[in-house]
Short mmCIF file of C-alpha atoms and ligand atoms in Angstrom, two decimals:
data_model
loop_
_atom_site.label_atom_id
_atom_site.label_comp_id
_atom_site.label_asym_id
_atom_site.label_seq_id
_atom_site.Cartn_x
_atom_site.Cartn_y
_atom_site.Cartn_z
CA UNK A 337 -3.91 21.25 -26.79
CA UNK A 338 -1.86 19.57 -24.02
CA UNK A 339 1.08 17.33 -24.72
CA UNK A 340 3.39 15.66 -22.20
CA UNK A 341 6.52 13.98 -23.58
CA UNK A 342 8.61 11.68 -21.34
CA UNK A 343 7.77 13.83 -18.33
CA UNK A 344 9.59 13.12 -15.05
CA UNK A 345 9.11 14.73 -11.66
CA UNK A 346 10.90 14.12 -8.36
CA UNK A 347 10.62 15.74 -4.95
CA UNK A 348 13.66 16.60 -2.89
CA UNK A 349 13.37 15.18 0.64
CA UNK A 350 16.37 16.17 2.72
CA UNK A 351 19.42 14.57 1.07
CA UNK A 352 17.47 12.19 -1.13
CA UNK A 353 15.29 12.54 -4.17
CA UNK A 354 11.98 10.68 -4.46
CA UNK A 355 10.80 10.05 -8.03
CA UNK A 356 7.04 10.60 -8.36
CA UNK A 357 6.27 10.74 -12.11
CA UNK A 358 8.08 8.49 -14.62
CA UNK A 359 8.08 8.70 -18.43
CA UNK A 360 4.65 10.32 -18.64
CA UNK A 361 3.43 10.53 -22.24
CA UNK A 362 0.01 12.04 -22.68
CA UNK A 363 -1.89 13.90 -25.39
CA UNK A 364 -5.12 15.80 -24.75
CA UNK A 365 -6.95 17.40 -27.67
CA UNK A 366 -8.85 20.66 -27.48
CA UNK A 367 -12.40 20.21 -26.12
CA UNK A 368 -11.75 16.76 -24.65
CA UNK A 369 -13.30 15.81 -21.30
CA UNK A 370 -10.85 13.48 -19.54
CA UNK A 371 -11.03 11.64 -16.20
CA UNK A 372 -7.73 10.93 -14.43
CA UNK A 373 -7.91 8.03 -11.99
CA UNK A 374 -5.51 6.07 -9.83
CA UNK A 375 -4.70 4.96 -6.30
CA UNK A 376 -4.10 7.45 -3.51
CA UNK A 377 -0.48 8.61 -3.72
CA UNK A 378 -0.02 7.58 -7.37
CA UNK A 379 0.79 11.12 -8.61
CA UNK A 380 -2.50 12.61 -9.84
CA UNK A 381 -2.27 15.93 -7.97
CA UNK A 382 1.42 16.18 -8.86
CA UNK A 383 0.55 15.75 -12.55
CA UNK A 384 -2.36 18.19 -12.36
CA UNK A 385 -0.18 20.83 -10.69
CA UNK A 386 2.30 20.56 -13.58
CA UNK A 387 -0.52 20.89 -16.13
CA UNK A 388 -1.76 23.94 -14.20
CA UNK A 389 1.73 25.52 -14.29
CA UNK A 390 1.71 25.56 -10.48
CA UNK A 391 4.78 23.35 -10.33
CA UNK A 392 7.80 22.70 -12.56
CA UNK A 393 9.14 19.30 -13.65
CA UNK A 394 12.60 17.76 -14.01
CA UNK A 395 12.79 16.04 -17.41
CA UNK A 396 10.76 15.81 -20.59
CA UNK A 397 8.42 18.42 -22.08
CA UNK A 398 5.04 19.97 -21.36
CA UNK A 399 3.52 21.74 -24.36
CA UNK A 400 0.42 23.87 -23.73
CA UNK A 401 -1.33 25.16 -26.84
CA UNK A 402 1.91 25.04 -28.84
CA UNK A 403 4.14 26.71 -26.25
CA UNK A 404 6.73 24.87 -24.14
CA UNK A 405 5.99 25.27 -20.45
CA UNK A 406 9.43 24.98 -18.89
CA UNK A 407 11.13 27.14 -16.26
CA UNK A 408 8.69 30.02 -16.73
CA UNK A 409 9.11 33.12 -14.61
CA UNK A 410 6.39 33.46 -11.98
CA UNK A 411 5.01 36.43 -13.95
CA UNK A 412 4.71 34.44 -17.19
CA UNK A 413 3.28 31.43 -15.36
CA UNK A 414 0.68 33.64 -13.62
CA UNK A 415 -0.31 35.19 -16.95
CA UNK A 416 -0.99 31.79 -18.51
CA UNK A 417 -2.89 30.61 -15.45
CA UNK A 418 -5.09 33.71 -15.23
CA UNK A 419 -5.95 33.88 -18.92
CA UNK A 420 -6.28 30.21 -19.66
CA UNK A 421 -6.71 27.87 -16.76
CA UNK A 422 -9.28 27.27 -14.02
CA UNK A 423 -7.91 25.11 -11.19
CA UNK A 424 -9.96 23.34 -8.54
CA UNK A 425 -7.66 22.35 -5.65
CA UNK A 426 -8.06 19.08 -3.74
CA UNK A 427 -7.95 21.09 -0.49
CA UNK A 428 -9.92 24.05 -1.88
CA UNK A 429 -7.41 26.83 -1.00
CA UNK A 430 -10.08 29.47 -0.36
CA UNK A 431 -9.08 32.83 1.08
CA UNK A 432 -10.25 32.66 4.70
CA UNK A 433 -10.91 36.40 5.11
CA UNK A 434 -13.18 36.57 2.03
CA UNK A 435 -16.80 35.44 1.76
CA UNK A 436 -17.95 32.78 -0.67
CA UNK A 437 -19.04 35.55 -3.07
CA UNK A 438 -15.75 37.45 -2.78
CA UNK A 439 -13.70 34.28 -3.31
CA UNK A 440 -15.58 33.48 -6.52
CA UNK A 441 -15.43 37.08 -7.80
CA UNK A 442 -11.67 37.42 -7.29
CA UNK A 443 -10.43 35.92 -10.61
CA UNK A 444 -12.97 38.03 -12.52
CA UNK A 445 -10.91 41.15 -11.83
CA UNK A 446 -8.43 39.98 -14.49
CA UNK A 447 -11.24 40.21 -17.06
CA UNK A 448 -11.76 43.90 -16.31
CA UNK A 449 -15.40 43.43 -15.36
CA UNK A 450 -17.19 46.05 -13.24
CA UNK A 451 -18.01 45.25 -9.60
CA UNK A 452 -21.66 44.91 -10.60
CA UNK A 453 -20.87 42.39 -13.36
CA UNK A 454 -18.49 40.41 -11.11
CA UNK A 455 -21.11 40.20 -8.37
CA UNK A 456 -23.88 39.04 -10.71
CA UNK A 457 -21.66 36.48 -12.42
CA UNK A 458 -20.51 35.07 -9.05
CA UNK A 459 -24.03 34.93 -7.60
CA UNK A 460 -25.27 33.09 -10.68
CA UNK A 461 -22.47 30.51 -10.49
CA UNK A 462 -22.89 29.93 -6.74
CA UNK A 463 -26.64 29.52 -7.25
CA UNK A 464 -26.03 26.88 -9.94
CA UNK A 465 -23.98 25.02 -7.33
CA UNK A 466 -26.83 25.14 -4.79
CA UNK A 467 -25.17 27.80 -2.62
CA UNK A 468 -27.62 30.69 -2.62
CA UNK A 469 -28.13 31.69 1.00
CA UNK A 470 -24.40 31.17 1.63
CA UNK A 471 -23.01 34.09 -0.45
CA UNK A 472 -21.85 36.06 2.58
CA UNK A 473 -20.49 33.19 4.67
CA UNK A 474 -16.77 32.96 5.32
CA UNK A 475 -15.11 29.59 4.59
CA UNK A 476 -15.16 28.74 8.33
CA UNK A 477 -18.94 29.25 8.26
CA UNK A 478 -19.42 26.69 5.49
CA UNK A 479 -19.62 22.88 5.43
CA UNK A 480 -16.84 20.87 3.76
CA UNK A 481 -18.91 20.25 0.66
CA UNK A 482 -19.96 23.91 0.48
CA UNK A 483 -16.29 25.01 0.55
CA UNK A 484 -15.60 22.53 -2.21
CA UNK A 485 -18.37 24.04 -4.33
CA UNK A 486 -17.07 27.58 -3.74
CA UNK A 487 -13.63 26.39 -4.92
CA UNK A 488 -15.24 24.96 -8.04
CA UNK A 489 -17.26 28.12 -8.74
CA UNK A 490 -14.10 30.22 -8.36
CA UNK A 491 -12.23 28.05 -10.90
CA UNK A 492 -15.06 28.32 -13.43
CA UNK A 493 -15.90 32.02 -12.99
CA UNK A 494 -13.70 33.18 -15.88
CA UNK A 495 -15.01 30.40 -18.17
CA UNK A 496 -11.43 29.22 -18.73
CA UNK A 497 -10.42 27.25 -21.82
CA UNK A 498 -8.71 24.62 -19.68
CA UNK A 499 -10.33 23.31 -16.49
CA UNK A 500 -8.21 21.20 -14.12
CA UNK A 501 -10.26 19.79 -11.25
CA UNK A 502 -8.66 17.78 -8.44
CA UNK A 503 -11.30 15.46 -6.93
CA UNK A 504 -14.11 18.09 -7.09
CA UNK A 505 -16.85 15.80 -5.70
CA UNK A 506 -14.98 14.10 -2.82
CA UNK A 507 -17.06 15.88 -0.14
CA UNK A 508 -20.39 15.86 -1.99
CA UNK A 509 -23.50 13.69 -1.85
CA UNK A 510 -24.72 12.25 -5.16
CA UNK A 511 -27.25 15.01 -5.78
CA UNK A 512 -24.71 17.83 -5.30
CA UNK A 513 -22.18 15.86 -7.40
CA UNK A 514 -24.68 15.64 -10.21
CA UNK A 515 -25.24 19.43 -10.10
CA UNK A 516 -21.48 19.99 -10.35
CA UNK A 517 -21.09 17.58 -13.24
CA UNK A 518 -23.98 19.27 -15.06
CA UNK A 519 -22.06 22.55 -14.85
CA UNK A 520 -18.89 20.85 -16.13
CA UNK A 521 -20.82 19.24 -18.99
CA UNK A 522 -22.27 22.61 -20.01
CA UNK A 523 -18.84 24.25 -20.05
CA UNK A 524 -17.50 21.29 -22.03
CA UNK A 525 -20.33 21.61 -24.53
CA UNK A 526 -19.36 25.30 -24.87
CA UNK A 527 -15.79 24.38 -25.83
CA UNK A 528 -13.74 23.90 -22.63
CA UNK A 529 -11.05 21.22 -22.27
CA UNK A 530 -11.42 19.43 -18.92
CA UNK A 531 -9.15 17.14 -16.90
CA UNK A 532 -10.96 15.85 -13.84
CA UNK A 533 -9.16 13.80 -11.17
CA UNK A 534 -11.56 11.47 -9.41
CA UNK A 535 -11.75 8.28 -7.35
CA UNK A 536 -15.41 7.81 -8.34
CA UNK A 537 -16.20 5.54 -11.32
CA UNK A 538 -19.67 7.16 -11.55
CA UNK A 539 -18.02 10.52 -12.12
CA UNK A 540 -15.55 9.08 -14.64
CA UNK A 541 -18.50 7.65 -16.56
CA UNK A 542 -19.63 11.22 -17.30
CA UNK A 543 -16.37 12.05 -19.10
CA UNK A 544 -15.26 10.95 -22.59
CA UNK A 545 -12.08 9.05 -21.75
CA UNK A 546 -10.30 7.82 -18.62
CA UNK A 547 -6.53 7.99 -18.17
CA UNK A 548 -5.26 5.72 -15.38
CA UNK A 549 -2.10 6.28 -13.38
CA UNK A 550 -0.32 3.91 -11.00
CA UNK A 551 2.99 4.51 -9.17
CA UNK A 552 3.60 7.63 -11.26
CA UNK A 553 3.11 5.96 -14.64
CA UNK A 554 0.26 6.03 -17.12
CA UNK A 555 -1.05 2.47 -17.45
CA UNK B 1182 -23.98 4.96 25.30
CA UNK B 1183 -24.92 8.13 23.41
CA UNK B 1184 -28.28 9.81 23.79
CA UNK B 1185 -29.46 13.05 22.18
CA UNK B 1186 -32.79 14.47 23.42
CA UNK B 1187 -34.46 17.33 21.50
CA UNK B 1188 -31.08 18.74 20.59
CA UNK B 1189 -30.95 22.16 18.92
CA UNK B 1190 -27.95 24.05 17.60
CA UNK B 1191 -27.71 27.47 15.95
CA UNK B 1192 -24.81 29.53 14.73
CA UNK B 1193 -24.56 33.25 15.34
CA UNK B 1194 -23.90 35.16 12.11
CA UNK B 1195 -23.55 38.87 12.81
CA UNK B 1196 -26.91 40.04 14.20
CA UNK B 1197 -28.87 36.98 13.21
CA UNK B 1198 -28.99 33.39 14.32
CA UNK B 1199 -29.10 30.53 11.83
CA UNK B 1200 -30.66 27.31 13.13
CA UNK B 1201 -28.72 24.25 11.99
CA UNK B 1202 -29.96 21.29 14.06
CA UNK B 1203 -33.65 20.93 15.04
CA UNK B 1204 -35.22 18.53 17.57
CA UNK B 1205 -32.52 15.87 17.16
CA UNK B 1206 -33.47 12.67 18.99
CA UNK B 1207 -30.94 9.87 18.67
CA UNK B 1208 -29.89 6.83 20.67
CA UNK B 1209 -26.70 4.90 20.00
CA UNK B 1210 -25.97 1.75 22.02
CA UNK B 1211 -22.52 0.65 23.10
CA UNK B 1212 -20.66 -1.26 20.37
CA UNK B 1213 -22.95 -0.09 17.55
CA UNK B 1214 -21.46 0.77 14.13
CA UNK B 1215 -23.55 3.60 12.65
CA UNK B 1216 -23.37 5.43 9.33
CA UNK B 1217 -24.60 9.04 9.28
CA UNK B 1218 -25.64 10.23 5.83
CA UNK B 1219 -27.25 13.30 4.33
CA UNK B 1220 -26.86 16.08 1.77
CA UNK B 1221 -23.94 18.49 1.86
CA UNK B 1222 -24.76 21.23 4.38
CA UNK B 1223 -27.42 19.21 6.23
CA UNK B 1224 -25.63 19.31 9.61
CA UNK B 1225 -23.56 16.09 9.84
CA UNK B 1226 -20.25 17.70 10.88
CA UNK B 1227 -22.11 20.01 13.27
CA UNK B 1228 -23.73 16.97 14.91
CA UNK B 1229 -20.47 15.02 15.03
CA UNK B 1230 -18.65 17.96 16.63
CA UNK B 1231 -21.28 18.02 19.39
CA UNK B 1232 -20.91 14.26 19.92
CA UNK B 1233 -17.15 14.76 20.08
CA UNK B 1234 -17.52 17.51 22.73
CA UNK B 1235 -15.76 19.91 20.36
CA UNK B 1236 -18.78 22.21 20.26
CA UNK B 1237 -21.63 23.06 22.62
CA UNK B 1238 -25.34 23.16 21.74
CA UNK B 1239 -28.25 25.48 22.59
CA UNK B 1240 -31.20 23.34 23.69
CA UNK B 1241 -31.91 19.75 24.62
CA UNK B 1242 -29.53 17.19 26.15
CA UNK B 1243 -26.50 15.16 25.15
CA UNK B 1244 -25.82 12.21 27.44
CA UNK B 1245 -22.51 10.38 26.99
CA UNK B 1246 -22.15 7.16 28.98
CA UNK B 1247 -24.62 8.38 31.61
CA UNK B 1248 -23.13 11.87 32.04
CA UNK B 1249 -24.74 15.05 30.76
CA UNK B 1250 -22.42 16.86 28.36
CA UNK B 1251 -23.48 20.48 28.75
CA UNK B 1252 -21.39 23.61 29.28
CA UNK B 1253 -18.30 21.64 30.28
CA UNK B 1254 -15.14 23.55 31.11
CA UNK B 1255 -12.46 23.14 28.46
CA UNK B 1256 -10.45 21.05 30.94
CA UNK B 1257 -13.32 18.62 31.55
CA UNK B 1258 -14.15 18.45 27.85
CA UNK B 1259 -10.51 17.73 26.97
CA UNK B 1260 -10.39 14.96 29.59
CA UNK B 1261 -13.42 13.21 28.11
CA UNK B 1262 -12.08 13.60 24.58
CA UNK B 1263 -8.60 12.28 25.40
CA UNK B 1264 -9.76 9.29 27.43
CA UNK B 1265 -12.78 8.30 25.43
CA UNK B 1266 -13.07 9.63 21.90
CA UNK B 1267 -11.13 9.32 18.67
CA UNK B 1268 -12.12 12.01 16.15
CA UNK B 1269 -11.35 11.98 12.42
CA UNK B 1270 -11.84 15.51 11.04
CA UNK B 1271 -13.30 16.17 7.60
CA UNK B 1272 -10.35 18.46 6.87
CA UNK B 1273 -7.82 16.28 8.75
CA UNK B 1274 -6.40 19.00 11.09
CA UNK B 1275 -2.88 17.53 11.14
CA UNK B 1276 -0.08 19.48 12.83
CA UNK B 1277 1.95 20.84 9.93
CA UNK B 1278 5.30 20.86 11.74
CA UNK B 1279 5.06 17.18 12.74
CA UNK B 1280 5.72 14.15 10.55
CA UNK B 1281 3.07 11.50 9.87
CA UNK B 1282 4.59 9.36 12.63
CA UNK B 1283 4.72 12.22 15.13
CA UNK B 1284 1.12 13.22 14.38
CA UNK B 1285 -0.11 9.69 15.05
CA UNK B 1286 2.02 9.26 18.20
CA UNK B 1287 0.80 12.50 19.80
CA UNK B 1288 -2.41 11.23 21.49
CA UNK B 1289 -0.51 8.23 22.87
CA UNK B 1290 1.29 10.48 25.34
CA UNK B 1291 -1.93 10.59 27.40
CA UNK B 1292 -1.67 6.84 27.87
CA UNK B 1293 1.73 7.17 29.52
CA UNK B 1294 3.44 4.95 26.97
CA UNK B 1295 7.20 5.11 26.49
CA UNK B 1296 8.61 6.72 23.35
CA UNK B 1297 9.55 3.24 22.09
CA UNK B 1298 5.99 1.94 22.57
CA UNK B 1299 4.44 5.05 21.00
CA UNK B 1300 6.70 4.75 17.95
CA UNK B 1301 5.98 1.05 17.41
CA UNK B 1302 2.24 1.49 17.87
CA UNK B 1303 2.15 4.41 15.40
CA UNK B 1304 4.29 2.60 12.82
CA UNK B 1305 2.04 -0.44 13.01
CA UNK B 1306 -1.11 1.64 12.52
CA UNK B 1307 0.32 3.65 9.62
CA UNK B 1308 1.46 0.42 7.97
CA UNK B 1309 -2.07 -1.02 8.24
CA UNK B 1310 -3.23 2.08 6.35
CA UNK B 1311 -0.71 1.51 3.56
CA UNK B 1312 1.57 4.35 4.65
CA UNK B 1313 4.92 2.69 5.38
CA UNK B 1314 7.57 4.66 3.52
CA UNK B 1315 5.78 7.87 4.47
CA UNK B 1316 6.44 7.86 8.26
CA UNK B 1317 8.82 10.83 8.13
CA UNK B 1318 6.95 12.97 5.63
CA UNK B 1319 5.40 16.24 6.76
CA UNK B 1320 1.72 16.80 5.84
CA UNK B 1321 2.78 19.07 2.93
CA UNK B 1322 4.83 16.15 1.59
CA UNK B 1323 1.84 13.83 1.47
CA UNK B 1324 -1.02 13.36 -0.98
CA UNK B 1325 -4.59 14.29 0.04
CA UNK B 1326 -5.55 10.69 0.65
CA UNK B 1327 -2.34 10.03 2.61
CA UNK B 1328 -3.11 12.98 4.93
CA UNK B 1329 -6.59 11.58 5.39
CA UNK B 1330 -5.15 8.24 6.43
CA UNK B 1331 -2.73 9.86 8.89
CA UNK B 1332 -5.73 11.68 10.43
CA UNK B 1333 -7.52 8.35 10.75
CA UNK B 1334 -4.50 6.60 12.28
CA UNK B 1335 -4.12 9.42 14.82
CA UNK B 1336 -7.78 9.08 15.86
CA UNK B 1337 -7.46 5.32 16.33
CA UNK B 1338 -4.04 5.23 18.02
CA UNK B 1339 -5.43 5.19 21.57
CA UNK B 1340 -8.03 2.52 20.66
CA UNK B 1341 -10.80 4.84 21.86
CA UNK B 1342 -14.18 3.51 23.02
CA UNK B 1343 -16.00 5.99 20.78
CA UNK B 1344 -14.83 6.65 17.23
CA UNK B 1345 -16.32 9.62 15.36
CA UNK B 1346 -15.18 9.76 11.74
CA UNK B 1347 -16.18 12.63 9.44
CA UNK B 1348 -16.10 11.37 5.83
CA UNK B 1349 -12.89 9.32 6.30
CA UNK B 1350 -12.80 7.92 2.74
CA UNK B 1351 -13.63 11.06 0.72
CA UNK B 1352 -10.12 11.26 -0.78
CA UNK B 1353 -9.46 7.55 -1.15
CA UNK B 1354 -9.69 5.07 -4.02
CA UNK B 1355 -11.76 1.94 -3.42
CA UNK B 1356 -8.79 -0.20 -2.43
CA UNK B 1357 -7.52 2.26 0.21
CA UNK B 1358 -11.13 2.73 1.42
CA UNK B 1359 -11.45 -0.98 1.91
CA UNK B 1360 -8.23 -1.07 3.99
CA UNK B 1361 -9.60 1.72 6.20
CA UNK B 1362 -12.95 0.00 6.66
CA UNK B 1363 -11.18 -3.25 7.57
CA UNK B 1364 -9.40 -1.40 10.39
CA UNK B 1365 -12.72 0.12 11.54
CA UNK B 1366 -14.39 -3.31 11.44
CA UNK B 1367 -11.62 -4.82 13.55
CA UNK B 1368 -11.91 -2.09 16.18
CA UNK B 1369 -15.69 -2.53 16.16
CA UNK B 1370 -15.32 -6.27 16.65
CA UNK B 1371 -13.05 -5.46 19.62
CA UNK B 1372 -15.80 -3.37 21.26
CA UNK B 1373 -15.63 0.18 19.89
CA UNK B 1374 -18.73 2.29 19.19
CA UNK B 1375 -18.43 3.99 15.81
CA UNK B 1376 -20.29 6.85 14.12
CA UNK B 1377 -19.09 7.28 10.54
CA UNK B 1378 -20.25 10.22 8.40
CA UNK B 1379 -20.18 9.32 4.73
CA UNK B 1380 -21.61 10.25 1.32
CA UNK B 1381 -20.79 6.76 -0.02
CA UNK B 1382 -23.53 4.10 0.05
CA UNK B 1383 -20.84 1.40 -0.36
CA UNK B 1384 -19.24 2.55 2.89
CA UNK B 1385 -22.61 2.75 4.67
CA UNK B 1386 -23.26 -0.85 3.63
CA UNK B 1387 -20.35 -1.92 5.85
CA UNK B 1388 -21.99 -0.49 8.97
CA UNK B 1389 -24.91 -1.93 10.99
CA UNK B 1390 -27.42 0.93 10.69
CA UNK B 1391 -27.74 4.19 8.76
CA UNK B 1392 -29.09 7.38 10.31
CA UNK B 1393 -30.15 9.94 7.70
CA UNK B 1394 -30.21 13.70 8.22
CA UNK B 1395 -31.77 16.41 6.03
CA UNK B 1396 -31.96 20.15 6.78
CA UNK B 1397 -30.76 19.53 10.33
CA UNK B 1398 -33.38 16.90 11.18
CA UNK B 1399 -33.17 13.15 11.48
CA UNK B 1400 -35.48 11.66 8.85
N1 ATP C 1511 6.69 17.69 -1.21
C1 ATP C 1511 6.77 16.33 -1.31
N2 ATP C 1511 7.91 15.71 -0.95
C2 ATP C 1511 7.99 14.35 -1.05
N3 ATP C 1511 7.03 13.55 -1.51
C3 ATP C 1511 5.87 14.13 -1.88
C4 ATP C 1511 5.68 15.54 -1.80
N4 ATP C 1511 4.42 15.82 -2.22
C5 ATP C 1511 3.86 14.64 -2.56
N5 ATP C 1511 4.72 13.63 -2.34
C6 ATP C 1511 4.50 12.21 -2.61
O1 ATP C 1511 4.20 12.11 -4.00
C7 ATP C 1511 3.25 11.05 -4.21
C8 ATP C 1511 2.16 11.53 -5.12
O2 ATP C 1511 1.42 12.55 -4.48
P1 ATP C 1511 0.09 13.12 -5.16
O3 ATP C 1511 -0.41 14.21 -4.25
O4 ATP C 1511 0.34 13.48 -6.58
O5 ATP C 1511 -0.86 11.84 -5.12
P2 ATP C 1511 -2.37 11.65 -5.59
O6 ATP C 1511 -2.42 10.66 -6.68
O7 ATP C 1511 -2.98 12.99 -5.86
O8 ATP C 1511 -3.05 11.01 -4.30
P3 ATP C 1511 -4.51 11.23 -3.62
O9 ATP C 1511 -5.47 10.42 -4.43
O10 ATP C 1511 -4.31 10.68 -2.24
O11 ATP C 1511 -4.81 12.68 -3.63
C9 ATP C 1511 2.74 10.63 -2.84
O12 ATP C 1511 3.23 9.33 -2.54
C10 ATP C 1511 3.28 11.66 -1.89
O13 ATP C 1511 3.68 11.11 -0.64
N1 ATP C 1512 -19.85 29.01 11.82
C1 ATP C 1512 -20.97 28.92 11.08
N2 ATP C 1512 -21.81 29.97 10.96
C2 ATP C 1512 -22.92 29.88 10.21
N3 ATP C 1512 -23.31 28.78 9.54
C3 ATP C 1512 -22.51 27.70 9.61
C4 ATP C 1512 -21.31 27.70 10.37
N4 ATP C 1512 -20.72 26.49 10.23
C5 ATP C 1512 -21.52 25.76 9.44
N5 ATP C 1512 -22.61 26.49 9.06
C6 ATP C 1512 -23.72 26.03 8.23
O1 ATP C 1512 -24.28 24.91 8.90
C7 ATP C 1512 -24.78 23.98 7.93
C8 ATP C 1512 -24.32 22.58 8.31
O2 ATP C 1512 -22.93 22.51 8.23
P1 ATP C 1512 -22.21 21.11 8.40
O3 ATP C 1512 -20.73 21.37 8.30
O4 ATP C 1512 -22.68 20.43 9.63
O5 ATP C 1512 -22.75 20.32 7.13
P2 ATP C 1512 -22.41 18.84 6.61
O6 ATP C 1512 -23.67 18.03 6.66
O7 ATP C 1512 -21.24 18.28 7.36
O8 ATP C 1512 -22.04 19.07 5.10
P3 ATP C 1512 -20.89 18.40 4.15
O9 ATP C 1512 -21.47 17.09 3.70
O10 ATP C 1512 -20.78 19.40 3.03
O11 ATP C 1512 -19.65 18.26 4.94
C9 ATP C 1512 -24.27 24.43 6.56
O12 ATP C 1512 -25.35 24.91 5.79
C10 ATP C 1512 -23.28 25.54 6.88
O13 ATP C 1512 -23.32 26.58 5.92
MG1 MG C 1513 -4.37 14.15 -4.89
MG1 MG C 1514 -19.28 17.91 6.85
#
């Protein structure tokens, strides 16, 4: 489903170039549930952003479902992302002028659902995350862990085939983490492919396989 | 050093009022190292913001070092914060146009240090957090856990008497967490009073006492 071949990624910093990912080779089959772990700064978010077609890379190949993801136009990239991928950002990236409910409902517009269907679907998802009573709060009126859960609900609203989650339980107590992982497990059971970045070995234990990264290399 | 008596705090939400903290009674002695734990949404950040004089409260009393903290002017509040308190925000709150080094050096201006002294002090602190090689990166050029560590370094730069840290290890692997907690332990040994909000029992184990909060009440 996902294949990375000799992938390299550098960032430009003024005059110099700083290499972040080196010779990444990785294969993820359809319906796998993978944990991605590694030290802070090792390249996990950088790798996840490439998988989510949010960022390009410099060398090597990224194949998604049989198609080469390289130098896509923003339109093409957006199409793939909307139809295929649910992305949970490490810093949430909620829209500050929209309520929790509106943030979650936003991606559902691409599915052509009615307002009534979008609202019900979003309410159900937020409730599963323990957020009923917070539907109409703006992000600034939510706790850190509540914002994190809204970001997760938004990524899962379209029941995407590929879920990429960047440290989705970092701001959650163990009980809220368990609720989140139950939702992930259900979606996995229903066929989703999941790559979950985490620093928590307890969370990794709930996935099928752990890929470890250090200094931009898979170890 | 810190005393909360029957503290209450509500948020206004349109026409209604939503009570967040109820009858909070809490005493923290000078040079204590306290963990504050509780479910997501239970009121930890709200409480920490009150302790950090970043937010006012509705009923009860907050005594800081023998002075009542109630309805302070912004000037007075800022004076107390700058001279007394180091605050690590749950969402970091770094200045996006300043480098890691500049962000950490900023609070040192209040101490009247020379540019040379401020630079050396900041470099030393960032190095202790494992961030040498990232001094001149902007926040957008840092990983989530690196931003978190810059936020921590900035809070500790003035060696404040009171350190309030809101989930400072949420984005860190265990090795980086340990480095951070070593720095906290050293400052504690040198006399600081520390209140550390965390979801991690491992982190709480490194403090002297754990205060637990649930639905806005100390349990
Ligand atoms: N725009 C940029 N320019 C230069 N370097 C960058 C840029 N963005 C990230 N980096 C560097 O790339 C490295 C990898 O960053 P990345 O965000 O992928 O780490 P991570 O593994 O997700 O870390 P964390 O666990 O802290 O979230 C870091 O050392 C970071 O400083
Ligand atoms: N401006 C606001 N208006 C209304 N409600 C708010 C506002 N800010 C926070 N809240 C609510 O107050 C409660 C406590 O928030 P707080 O940020 O203190 O929680 P927390 O214990 O720090 O949670 P977390 O572990 O998720 O960070 C939450 O239920 C939140 O929805
Ligand atoms: Mg990251
Ligand atoms: Mg909080």
